[in-house]
């Protein structure tokens, strides 16, 4: 079990949103304020980790033909739990996230990790995978929230940060802003990955020459 | 319930509150299967069909759940119904309309995890729509999806030849294009039905 590798994959090289391109709907829809992003991110981490554990435990019991349906039932169960808890204890967040909480059921990150990882790996590894992939998702959400809330409304966590001199770029908080923001973020990620790959290649080349 | 309310729902679902560009539902298939116009239209048609059917069936299921006092089981019940429905449609098409079945291919099972389908079922409950309104909302929402994916696929076919910065290749430039289309769709937001 390689904790460090899994951590790096979840946050950078295999980031669920920026590299695997999963779970785009919620990423673009709810990232208009930091509070929303935090609520959504934490919910997804909890659901992803728990469903990964359960699916990994059941991986030898579930017949292959109906596995997707089984995964969905497990995930839907946890989503309902989280939804009820949010309604009871954090009604404000529940209201502003609205329909996107129950829609975590069809968030491709969770089903994708269940299919690609938890159904093939041990419980411990699946647990870590859930936490790190969930963290990767949350970090991207928070970066998007930061830019969209700061420049779109001049606020952070509902506190006015930028003074009167700043005219908010209102379009950033609209759906358009979500598309543009995520597009740019993925472009930056592709640029960074390409650069690090090039560096590695160069290093190998110089090592070869030296030898 | 009047014709105007149905018209307002349709107009909202197709243009002003488009599922893709205003509500961010169903982005995954929207980005995934929009490389060619043919497949995009096939996907759009299949989604429209399933959304209409799911709205109708989930309306009935919701009545049952409310009667039994089990509203909190909505999410679980709806997703199971939708998964079963998609499977059923797949079997029906395979047997009776094989041409359409082969045309849709792998996209049919993928519809289960399309958030627009579960989304429309949940929104119907949230908005307190009656049976006819639910079905109209489902079908027109699907048509809105079809319109969006068709426009996007048409632009994206040309995008292949565009000379953009290298790091924007593929998804980033597609997302930015989608953003610009969304900007255009915002122009519809003033539309109203009296």
JSON list of C-alpha atoms in Angstrom, two decimals, chain A residues 5-203:
[
{"chain": "A", "resi": 5, "resn": "UNK", "atom": "CA", "xyz": [1.65, 7.74, -4.23]},
{"chain": "A", "resi": 6, "resn": "UNK", "atom": "CA", "xyz": [-2.11, 7.67, -3.67]},
{"chain": "A", "resi": 7, "resn": "UNK", "atom": "CA", "xyz": [-1.97, 11.12, -2.11]},
{"chain": "A", "resi": 8, "resn": "UNK", "atom": "CA", "xyz": [-0.10, 12.55, -5.09]},
{"chain": "A", "resi": 9, "resn": "UNK", "atom": "CA", "xyz": [-2.44, 10.86, -7.55]},
{"chain": "A", "resi": 10, "resn": "UNK", "atom": "CA", "xyz": [-5.58, 12.13, -5.82]},
{"chain": "A", "resi": 11, "resn": "UNK", "atom": "CA", "xyz": [-4.45, 15.72, -5.59]},
{"chain": "A", "resi": 12, "resn": "UNK", "atom": "CA", "xyz": [-2.35, 16.14, -8.71]},
{"chain": "A", "resi": 13, "resn": "UNK", "atom": "CA", "xyz": [-1.56, 13.57, -11.35]},
{"chain": "A", "resi": 14, "resn": "UNK", "atom": "CA", "xyz": [-4.92, 11.78, -11.23]},
{"chain": "A", "resi": 15, "resn": "UNK", "atom": "CA", "xyz": [-7.03, 14.64, -9.89]},
{"chain": "A", "resi": 16, "resn": "UNK", "atom": "CA", "xyz": [-10.67, 13.60, -10.37]},
{"chain": "A", "resi": 17, "resn": "UNK", "atom": "CA", "xyz": [-11.82, 16.92, -11.83]},
{"chain": "A", "resi": 18, "resn": "UNK", "atom": "CA", "xyz": [-8.81, 18.37, -13.61]},
{"chain": "A", "resi": 19, "resn": "UNK", "atom": "CA", "xyz": [-7.32, 15.18, -15.07]},
{"chain": "A", "resi": 20, "resn": "UNK", "atom": "CA", "xyz": [-10.00, 12.48, -15.04]},
{"chain": "A", "resi": 21, "resn": "UNK", "atom": "CA", "xyz": [-12.67, 15.07, -15.92]},
{"chain": "A", "resi": 22, "resn": "UNK", "atom": "CA", "xyz": [-15.28, 13.54, -13.62]},
{"chain": "A", "resi": 23, "resn": "UNK", "atom": "CA", "xyz": [-17.99, 15.28, -11.65]},
{"chain": "A", "resi": 24, "resn": "UNK", "atom": "CA", "xyz": [-18.03, 18.44, -13.74]},
{"chain": "A", "resi": 25, "resn": "UNK", "atom": "CA", "xyz": [-21.71, 19.29, -13.16]},
{"chain": "A", "resi": 26, "resn": "UNK", "atom": "CA", "xyz": [-21.43, 19.99, -9.47]},
{"chain": "A", "resi": 27, "resn": "UNK", "atom": "CA", "xyz": [-17.99, 21.54, -9.87]},
{"chain": "A", "resi": 28, "resn": "UNK", "atom": "CA", "xyz": [-19.36, 24.26, -12.10]},
{"chain": "A", "resi": 29, "resn": "UNK", "atom": "CA", "xyz": [-22.78, 24.63, -10.55]},
{"chain": "A", "resi": 30, "resn": "UNK", "atom": "CA", "xyz": [-22.11, 25.23, -6.88]},
{"chain": "A", "resi": 31, "resn": "UNK", "atom": "CA", "xyz": [-18.73, 26.98, -6.83]},
{"chain": "A", "resi": 32, "resn": "UNK", "atom": "CA", "xyz": [-20.11, 30.47, -6.36]},
{"chain": "A", "resi": 33, "resn": "UNK", "atom": "CA", "xyz": [-19.14, 30.86, -2.70]},
{"chain": "A", "resi": 34, "resn": "UNK", "atom": "CA", "xyz": [-16.55, 29.26, -0.42]},
{"chain": "A", "resi": 35, "resn": "UNK", "atom": "CA", "xyz": [-19.22, 28.04, 2.01]},
{"chain": "A", "resi": 36, "resn": "UNK", "atom": "CA", "xyz": [-20.98, 26.09, -0.77]},
{"chain": "A", "resi": 37, "resn": "UNK", "atom": "CA", "xyz": [-17.71, 24.59, -1.97]},
{"chain": "A", "resi": 38, "resn": "UNK", "atom": "CA", "xyz": [-16.76, 23.51, 1.53]},
{"chain": "A", "resi": 39, "resn": "UNK", "atom": "CA", "xyz": [-20.17, 21.93, 2.19]},
{"chain": "A", "resi": 40, "resn": "UNK", "atom": "CA", "xyz": [-20.17, 20.07, -1.09]},
{"chain": "A", "resi": 41, "resn": "UNK", "atom": "CA", "xyz": [-16.53, 19.00, -0.77]},
{"chain": "A", "resi": 42, "resn": "UNK", "atom": "CA", "xyz": [-16.92, 17.60, 2.73]},
{"chain": "A", "resi": 43, "resn": "UNK", "atom": "CA", "xyz": [-20.14, 15.79, 1.77]},
{"chain": "A", "resi": 44, "resn": "UNK", "atom": "CA", "xyz": [-18.41, 14.17, -1.18]},
{"chain": "A", "resi": 45, "resn": "UNK", "atom": "CA", "xyz": [-15.36, 13.15, 0.89]},
{"chain": "A", "resi": 46, "resn": "UNK", "atom": "CA", "xyz": [-17.62, 11.46, 3.45]},
{"chain": "A", "resi": 47, "resn": "UNK", "atom": "CA", "xyz": [-19.80, 9.70, 0.90]},
{"chain": "A", "resi": 48, "resn": "UNK", "atom": "CA", "xyz": [-16.90, 8.67, -1.32]},
{"chain": "A", "resi": 49, "resn": "UNK", "atom": "CA", "xyz": [-14.89, 7.23, 1.57]},
{"chain": "A", "resi": 50, "resn": "UNK", "atom": "CA", "xyz": [-17.80, 5.30, 3.08]},
{"chain": "A", "resi": 51, "resn": "UNK", "atom": "CA", "xyz": [-19.04, 3.95, -0.24]},
{"chain": "A", "resi": 52, "resn": "UNK", "atom": "CA", "xyz": [-15.48, 2.94, -1.20]},
{"chain": "A", "resi": 53, "resn": "UNK", "atom": "CA", "xyz": [-15.15, 0.99, 2.05]},
{"chain": "A", "resi": 54, "resn": "UNK", "atom": "CA", "xyz": [-18.48, -0.79, 1.68]},
{"chain": "A", "resi": 55, "resn": "UNK", "atom": "CA", "xyz": [-18.00, -1.60, -1.99]},
{"chain": "A", "resi": 56, "resn": "UNK", "atom": "CA", "xyz": [-14.50, -2.87, -1.34]},
{"chain": "A", "resi": 57, "resn": "UNK", "atom": "CA", "xyz": [-15.86, -5.11, 1.45]},
{"chain": "A", "resi": 58, "resn": "UNK", "atom": "CA", "xyz": [-18.56, -6.45, -0.85]},
{"chain": "A", "resi": 59, "resn": "UNK", "atom": "CA", "xyz": [-16.41, -6.76, -3.94]},
{"chain": "A", "resi": 60, "resn": "UNK", "atom": "CA", "xyz": [-16.29, -10.57, -3.80]},
{"chain": "A", "resi": 61, "resn": "UNK", "atom": "CA", "xyz": [-20.02, -10.92, -3.09]},
{"chain": "A", "resi": 62, "resn": "UNK", "atom": "CA", "xyz": [-21.48, -8.65, -5.78]},
{"chain": "A", "resi": 63, "resn": "UNK", "atom": "CA", "xyz": [-22.08, -10.51, -9.05]},
{"chain": "A", "resi": 64, "resn": "UNK", "atom": "CA", "xyz": [-20.41, -8.87, -12.00]},
{"chain": "A", "resi": 65, "resn": "UNK", "atom": "CA", "xyz": [-23.57, -8.42, -14.12]},
{"chain": "A", "resi": 66, "resn": "UNK", "atom": "CA", "xyz": [-25.48, -6.28, -11.66]},
{"chain": "A", "resi": 67, "resn": "UNK", "atom": "CA", "xyz": [-22.53, -4.50, -10.06]},
{"chain": "A", "resi": 68, "resn": "UNK", "atom": "CA", "xyz": [-23.46, -1.00, -11.27]},
{"chain": "A", "resi": 69, "resn": "UNK", "atom": "CA", "xyz": [-26.94, -1.27, -9.77]},
{"chain": "A", "resi": 70, "resn": "UNK", "atom": "CA", "xyz": [-25.45, -2.51, -6.48]},
{"chain": "A", "resi": 71, "resn": "UNK", "atom": "CA", "xyz": [-22.94, 0.35, -6.39]},
{"chain": "A", "resi": 72, "resn": "UNK", "atom": "CA", "xyz": [-25.71, 2.86, -6.99]},
{"chain": "A", "resi": 73, "resn": "UNK", "atom": "CA", "xyz": [-27.82, 1.48, -4.15]},
{"chain": "A", "resi": 74, "resn": "UNK", "atom": "CA", "xyz": [-24.89, 1.70, -1.71]},
{"chain": "A", "resi": 75, "resn": "UNK", "atom": "CA", "xyz": [-24.07, 5.24, -2.85]},
{"chain": "A", "resi": 76, "resn": "UNK", "atom": "CA", "xyz": [-27.71, 6.37, -2.76]},
{"chain": "A", "resi": 77, "resn": "UNK", "atom": "CA", "xyz": [-28.01, 5.09, 0.80]},
{"chain": "A", "resi": 78, "resn": "UNK", "atom": "CA", "xyz": [-25.07, 7.20, 1.99]},
{"chain": "A", "resi": 79, "resn": "UNK", "atom": "CA", "xyz": [-26.23, 10.22, 0.02]},
{"chain": "A", "resi": 80, "resn": "UNK", "atom": "CA", "xyz": [-29.62, 10.04, 1.73]},
{"chain": "A", "resi": 81, "resn": "UNK", "atom": "CA", "xyz": [-27.91, 9.90, 5.15]},
{"chain": "A", "resi": 82, "resn": "UNK", "atom": "CA", "xyz": [-25.80, 12.96, 4.38]},
{"chain": "A", "resi": 83, "resn": "UNK", "atom": "CA", "xyz": [-28.80, 14.79, 2.94]},
{"chain": "A", "resi": 84, "resn": "UNK", "atom": "CA", "xyz": [-30.86, 14.20, 6.09]},
{"chain": "A", "resi": 85, "resn": "UNK", "atom": "CA", "xyz": [-27.95, 15.22, 8.34]},
{"chain": "A", "resi": 86, "resn": "UNK", "atom": "CA", "xyz": [-27.42, 18.44, 6.37]},
{"chain": "A", "resi": 87, "resn": "UNK", "atom": "CA", "xyz": [-31.14, 19.24, 6.51]},
{"chain": "A", "resi": 88, "resn": "UNK", "atom": "CA", "xyz": [-31.12, 18.77, 10.26]},
{"chain": "A", "resi": 89, "resn": "UNK", "atom": "CA", "xyz": [-27.91, 20.55, 11.24]},
{"chain": "A", "resi": 90, "resn": "UNK", "atom": "CA", "xyz": [-26.89, 22.86, 8.40]},
{"chain": "A", "resi": 91, "resn": "UNK", "atom": "CA", "xyz": [-30.16, 23.93, 6.74]},
{"chain": "A", "resi": 92, "resn": "UNK", "atom": "CA", "xyz": [-28.55, 27.00, 5.11]},
{"chain": "A", "resi": 93, "resn": "UNK", "atom": "CA", "xyz": [-26.01, 24.93, 3.19]},
{"chain": "A", "resi": 94, "resn": "UNK", "atom": "CA", "xyz": [-28.70, 22.42, 2.29]},
{"chain": "A", "resi": 95, "resn": "UNK", "atom": "CA", "xyz": [-30.81, 25.21, 0.84]},
{"chain": "A", "resi": 96, "resn": "UNK", "atom": "CA", "xyz": [-28.06, 26.81, -1.22]},
{"chain": "A", "resi": 97, "resn": "UNK", "atom": "CA", "xyz": [-26.82, 23.48, -2.61]},
{"chain": "A", "resi": 98, "resn": "UNK", "atom": "CA", "xyz": [-30.40, 22.45, -3.36]},
{"chain": "A", "resi": 99, "resn": "UNK", "atom": "CA", "xyz": [-30.84, 19.64, -5.82]},
{"chain": "A", "resi": 100, "resn": "UNK", "atom": "CA", "xyz": [-27.09, 19.03, -6.07]},
{"chain": "A", "resi": 101, "resn": "UNK", "atom": "CA", "xyz": [-26.95, 17.13, -2.78]},
{"chain": "A", "resi": 102, "resn": "UNK", "atom": "CA", "xyz": [-29.23, 14.28, -3.95]},
{"chain": "A", "resi": 103, "resn": "UNK", "atom": "CA", "xyz": [-27.46, 14.49, -7.30]},
{"chain": "A", "resi": 104, "resn": "UNK", "atom": "CA", "xyz": [-24.22, 13.32, -5.65]},
{"chain": "A", "resi": 105, "resn": "UNK", "atom": "CA", "xyz": [-25.68, 9.86, -6.36]},
{"chain": "A", "resi": 106, "resn": "UNK", "atom": "CA", "xyz": [-24.94, 10.31, -10.04]},
{"chain": "A", "resi": 107, "resn": "UNK", "atom": "CA", "xyz": [-21.70, 12.23, -9.50]},
{"chain": "A", "resi": 108, "resn": "UNK", "atom": "CA", "xyz": [-19.36, 10.33, -11.77]},
{"chain": "A", "resi": 109, "resn": "UNK", "atom": "CA", "xyz": [-16.46, 10.62, -9.30]},
{"chain": "A", "resi": 110, "resn": "UNK", "atom": "CA", "xyz": [-18.11, 8.29, -6.81]},
{"chain": "A", "resi": 111, "resn": "UNK", "atom": "CA", "xyz": [-19.36, 5.71, -9.28]},
{"chain": "A", "resi": 112, "resn": "UNK", "atom": "CA", "xyz": [-16.11, 6.03, -11.22]},
{"chain": "A", "resi": 113, "resn": "UNK", "atom": "CA", "xyz": [-13.93, 5.32, -8.18]},
{"chain": "A", "resi": 114, "resn": "UNK", "atom": "CA", "xyz": [-16.21, 2.46, -7.12]},
{"chain": "A", "resi": 115, "resn": "UNK", "atom": "CA", "xyz": [-15.84, 0.87, -10.54]},
{"chain": "A", "resi": 116, "resn": "UNK", "atom": "CA", "xyz": [-12.18, 1.66, -11.17]},
{"chain": "A", "resi": 117, "resn": "UNK", "atom": "CA", "xyz": [-10.70, 1.31, -7.70]},
{"chain": "A", "resi": 118, "resn": "UNK", "atom": "CA", "xyz": [-12.83, 0.04, -4.82]},
{"chain": "A", "resi": 119, "resn": "UNK", "atom": "CA", "xyz": [-14.15, -2.99, -6.67]},
{"chain": "A", "resi": 120, "resn": "UNK", "atom": "CA", "xyz": [-10.58, -4.19, -7.31]},
{"chain": "A", "resi": 121, "resn": "UNK", "atom": "CA", "xyz": [-8.59, -3.18, -4.22]},
{"chain": "A", "resi": 122, "resn": "UNK", "atom": "CA", "xyz": [-8.35, -3.92, -0.51]},
{"chain": "A", "resi": 123, "resn": "UNK", "atom": "CA", "xyz": [-10.42, -2.09, 2.08]},
{"chain": "A", "resi": 124, "resn": "UNK", "atom": "CA", "xyz": [-7.50, -0.04, 3.40]},
{"chain": "A", "resi": 125, "resn": "UNK", "atom": "CA", "xyz": [-6.40, 1.15, -0.01]},
{"chain": "A", "resi": 126, "resn": "UNK", "atom": "CA", "xyz": [-9.99, 1.98, -0.98]},
{"chain": "A", "resi": 127, "resn": "UNK", "atom": "CA", "xyz": [-10.41, 3.99, 2.22]},
{"chain": "A", "resi": 128, "resn": "UNK", "atom": "CA", "xyz": [-7.33, 6.07, 1.42]},
{"chain": "A", "resi": 129, "resn": "UNK", "atom": "CA", "xyz": [-8.40, 6.40, -2.19]},
{"chain": "A", "resi": 130, "resn": "UNK", "atom": "CA", "xyz": [-11.76, 7.79, -1.07]},
{"chain": "A", "resi": 131, "resn": "UNK", "atom": "CA", "xyz": [-10.14, 10.38, 1.18]},
{"chain": "A", "resi": 132, "resn": "UNK", "atom": "CA", "xyz": [-7.49, 11.52, -1.29]},
{"chain": "A", "resi": 133, "resn": "UNK", "atom": "CA", "xyz": [-9.75, 11.62, -4.36]},
{"chain": "A", "resi": 134, "resn": "UNK", "atom": "CA", "xyz": [-12.34, 13.48, -2.30]},
{"chain": "A", "resi": 135, "resn": "UNK", "atom": "CA", "xyz": [-9.65, 15.92, -1.17]},
{"chain": "A", "resi": 136, "resn": "UNK", "atom": "CA", "xyz": [-8.56, 16.45, -4.77]},
{"chain": "A", "resi": 137, "resn": "UNK", "atom": "CA", "xyz": [-12.15, 17.29, -5.68]},
{"chain": "A", "resi": 138, "resn": "UNK", "atom": "CA", "xyz": [-12.54, 19.62, -2.70]},
{"chain": "A", "resi": 139, "resn": "UNK", "atom": "CA", "xyz": [-9.32, 21.48, -3.46]},
{"chain": "A", "resi": 140, "resn": "UNK", "atom": "CA", "xyz": [-10.47, 22.17, -7.02]},
{"chain": "A", "resi": 141, "resn": "UNK", "atom": "CA", "xyz": [-13.87, 23.31, -5.74]},
{"chain": "A", "resi": 142, "resn": "UNK", "atom": "CA", "xyz": [-12.23, 25.69, -3.29]},
{"chain": "A", "resi": 143, "resn": "UNK", "atom": "CA", "xyz": [-9.89, 27.16, -5.90]},
{"chain": "A", "resi": 144, "resn": "UNK", "atom": "CA", "xyz": [-12.85, 27.83, -8.20]},
{"chain": "A", "resi": 145, "resn": "UNK", "atom": "CA", "xyz": [-14.94, 29.23, -5.34]},
{"chain": "A", "resi": 146, "resn": "UNK", "atom": "CA", "xyz": [-12.08, 31.50, -4.34]},
{"chain": "A", "resi": 147, "resn": "UNK", "atom": "CA", "xyz": [-11.72, 33.08, -7.77]},
{"chain": "A", "resi": 148, "resn": "UNK", "atom": "CA", "xyz": [-15.43, 33.26, -8.51]},
{"chain": "A", "resi": 149, "resn": "UNK", "atom": "CA", "xyz": [-16.43, 34.71, -5.15]},
{"chain": "A", "resi": 150, "resn": "UNK", "atom": "CA", "xyz": [-13.49, 37.12, -4.84]},
{"chain": "A", "resi": 151, "resn": "UNK", "atom": "CA", "xyz": [-13.59, 38.55, -8.34]},
{"chain": "A", "resi": 152, "resn": "UNK", "atom": "CA", "xyz": [-17.27, 37.95, -9.07]},
{"chain": "A", "resi": 153, "resn": "UNK", "atom": "CA", "xyz": [-18.63, 39.55, -5.90]},
{"chain": "A", "resi": 154, "resn": "UNK", "atom": "CA", "xyz": [-15.61, 41.09, -4.18]},
{"chain": "A", "resi": 155, "resn": "UNK", "atom": "CA", "xyz": [-16.28, 38.92, -1.13]},
{"chain": "A", "resi": 156, "resn": "UNK", "atom": "CA", "xyz": [-14.84, 35.92, 0.66]},
{"chain": "A", "resi": 157, "resn": "UNK", "atom": "CA", "xyz": [-17.00, 33.92, 3.09]},
{"chain": "A", "resi": 158, "resn": "UNK", "atom": "CA", "xyz": [-19.58, 36.70, 2.73]},
{"chain": "A", "resi": 159, "resn": "UNK", "atom": "CA", "xyz": [-17.15, 39.34, 4.05]},
{"chain": "A", "resi": 160, "resn": "UNK", "atom": "CA", "xyz": [-16.40, 42.26, 1.78]},
{"chain": "A", "resi": 161, "resn": "UNK", "atom": "CA", "xyz": [-12.70, 41.96, 0.88]},
{"chain": "A", "resi": 162, "resn": "UNK", "atom": "CA", "xyz": [-12.27, 44.27, -2.06]},
{"chain": "A", "resi": 163, "resn": "UNK", "atom": "CA", "xyz": [-13.29, 47.87, -1.38]},
{"chain": "A", "resi": 164, "resn": "UNK", "atom": "CA", "xyz": [-15.51, 50.29, -3.25]},
{"chain": "A", "resi": 165, "resn": "UNK", "atom": "CA", "xyz": [-12.87, 50.91, -5.91]},
{"chain": "A", "resi": 166, "resn": "UNK", "atom": "CA", "xyz": [-13.43, 47.41, -7.25]},
{"chain": "A", "resi": 167, "resn": "UNK", "atom": "CA", "xyz": [-16.22, 46.77, -9.75]},
{"chain": "A", "resi": 168, "resn": "UNK", "atom": "CA", "xyz": [-17.19, 43.09, -9.41]},
{"chain": "A", "resi": 169, "resn": "UNK", "atom": "CA", "xyz": [-17.03, 41.03, -12.60]},
{"chain": "A", "resi": 170, "resn": "UNK", "atom": "CA", "xyz": [-20.60, 39.81, -12.19]},
{"chain": "A", "resi": 171, "resn": "UNK", "atom": "CA", "xyz": [-20.35, 37.36, -15.07]},
{"chain": "A", "resi": 172, "resn": "UNK", "atom": "CA", "xyz": [-18.05, 35.14, -13.00]},
{"chain": "A", "resi": 173, "resn": "UNK", "atom": "CA", "xyz": [-20.84, 34.19, -10.62]},
{"chain": "A", "resi": 174, "resn": "UNK", "atom": "CA", "xyz": [-23.15, 33.34, -13.52]},
{"chain": "A", "resi": 175, "resn": "UNK", "atom": "CA", "xyz": [-23.08, 29.91, -15.25]},
{"chain": "A", "resi": 176, "resn": "UNK", "atom": "CA", "xyz": [-20.74, 31.34, -17.91]},
{"chain": "A", "resi": 177, "resn": "UNK", "atom": "CA", "xyz": [-18.13, 32.01, -15.24]},
{"chain": "A", "resi": 178, "resn": "UNK", "atom": "CA", "xyz": [-18.20, 28.35, -14.24]},
{"chain": "A", "resi": 179, "resn": "UNK", "atom": "CA", "xyz": [-17.38, 27.17, -17.75]},
{"chain": "A", "resi": 180, "resn": "UNK", "atom": "CA", "xyz": [-14.63, 29.75, -18.29]},
{"chain": "A", "resi": 181, "resn": "UNK", "atom": "CA", "xyz": [-13.09, 29.25, -14.86]},
{"chain": "A", "resi": 182, "resn": "UNK", "atom": "CA", "xyz": [-12.95, 25.45, -15.10]},
{"chain": "A", "resi": 183, "resn": "UNK", "atom": "CA", "xyz": [-11.67, 25.59, -18.69]},
{"chain": "A", "resi": 184, "resn": "UNK", "atom": "CA", "xyz": [-8.80, 27.83, -17.68]},
{"chain": "A", "resi": 185, "resn": "UNK", "atom": "CA", "xyz": [-8.01, 25.70, -14.63]},
{"chain": "A", "resi": 186, "resn": "UNK", "atom": "CA", "xyz": [-7.81, 22.52, -16.72]},
{"chain": "A", "resi": 187, "resn": "UNK", "atom": "CA", "xyz": [-5.60, 24.32, -19.23]},
{"chain": "A", "resi": 188, "resn": "UNK", "atom": "CA", "xyz": [-3.22, 25.36, -16.44]},
{"chain": "A", "resi": 189, "resn": "UNK", "atom": "CA", "xyz": [-3.17, 21.74, -15.21]},
{"chain": "A", "resi": 190, "resn": "UNK", "atom": "CA", "xyz": [-2.38, 20.41, -18.70]},
{"chain": "A", "resi": 191, "resn": "UNK", "atom": "CA", "xyz": [0.38, 22.99, -19.04]},
{"chain": "A", "resi": 192, "resn": "UNK", "atom": "CA", "xyz": [1.89, 22.02, -15.69]},
{"chain": "A", "resi": 193, "resn": "UNK", "atom": "CA", "xyz": [1.69, 18.28, -16.40]},
{"chain": "A", "resi": 194, "resn": "UNK", "atom": "CA", "xyz": [3.26, 18.73, -19.84]},
{"chain": "A", "resi": 195, "resn": "UNK", "atom": "CA", "xyz": [6.04, 20.82, -18.31]},
{"chain": "A", "resi": 196, "resn": "UNK", "atom": "CA", "xyz": [6.83, 18.31, -15.58]},
{"chain": "A", "resi": 197, "resn": "UNK", "atom": "CA", "xyz": [6.84, 15.49, -18.12]},
{"chain": "A", "resi": 198, "resn": "UNK", "atom": "CA", "xyz": [9.29, 17.44, -20.27]},
{"chain": "A", "resi": 199, "resn": "UNK", "atom": "CA", "xyz": [11.54, 18.12, -17.31]},
{"chain": "A", "resi": 200, "resn": "UNK", "atom": "CA", "xyz": [11.61, 14.44, -16.44]},
{"chain": "A", "resi": 201, "resn": "UNK", "atom": "CA", "xyz": [12.51, 13.53, -20.00]},
{"chain": "A", "resi": 202, "resn": "UNK", "atom": "CA", "xyz": [15.31, 16.08, -20.06]},
{"chain": "A", "resi": 203, "resn": "UNK", "atom": "CA", "xyz": [16.67, 14.77, -16.81]}
]
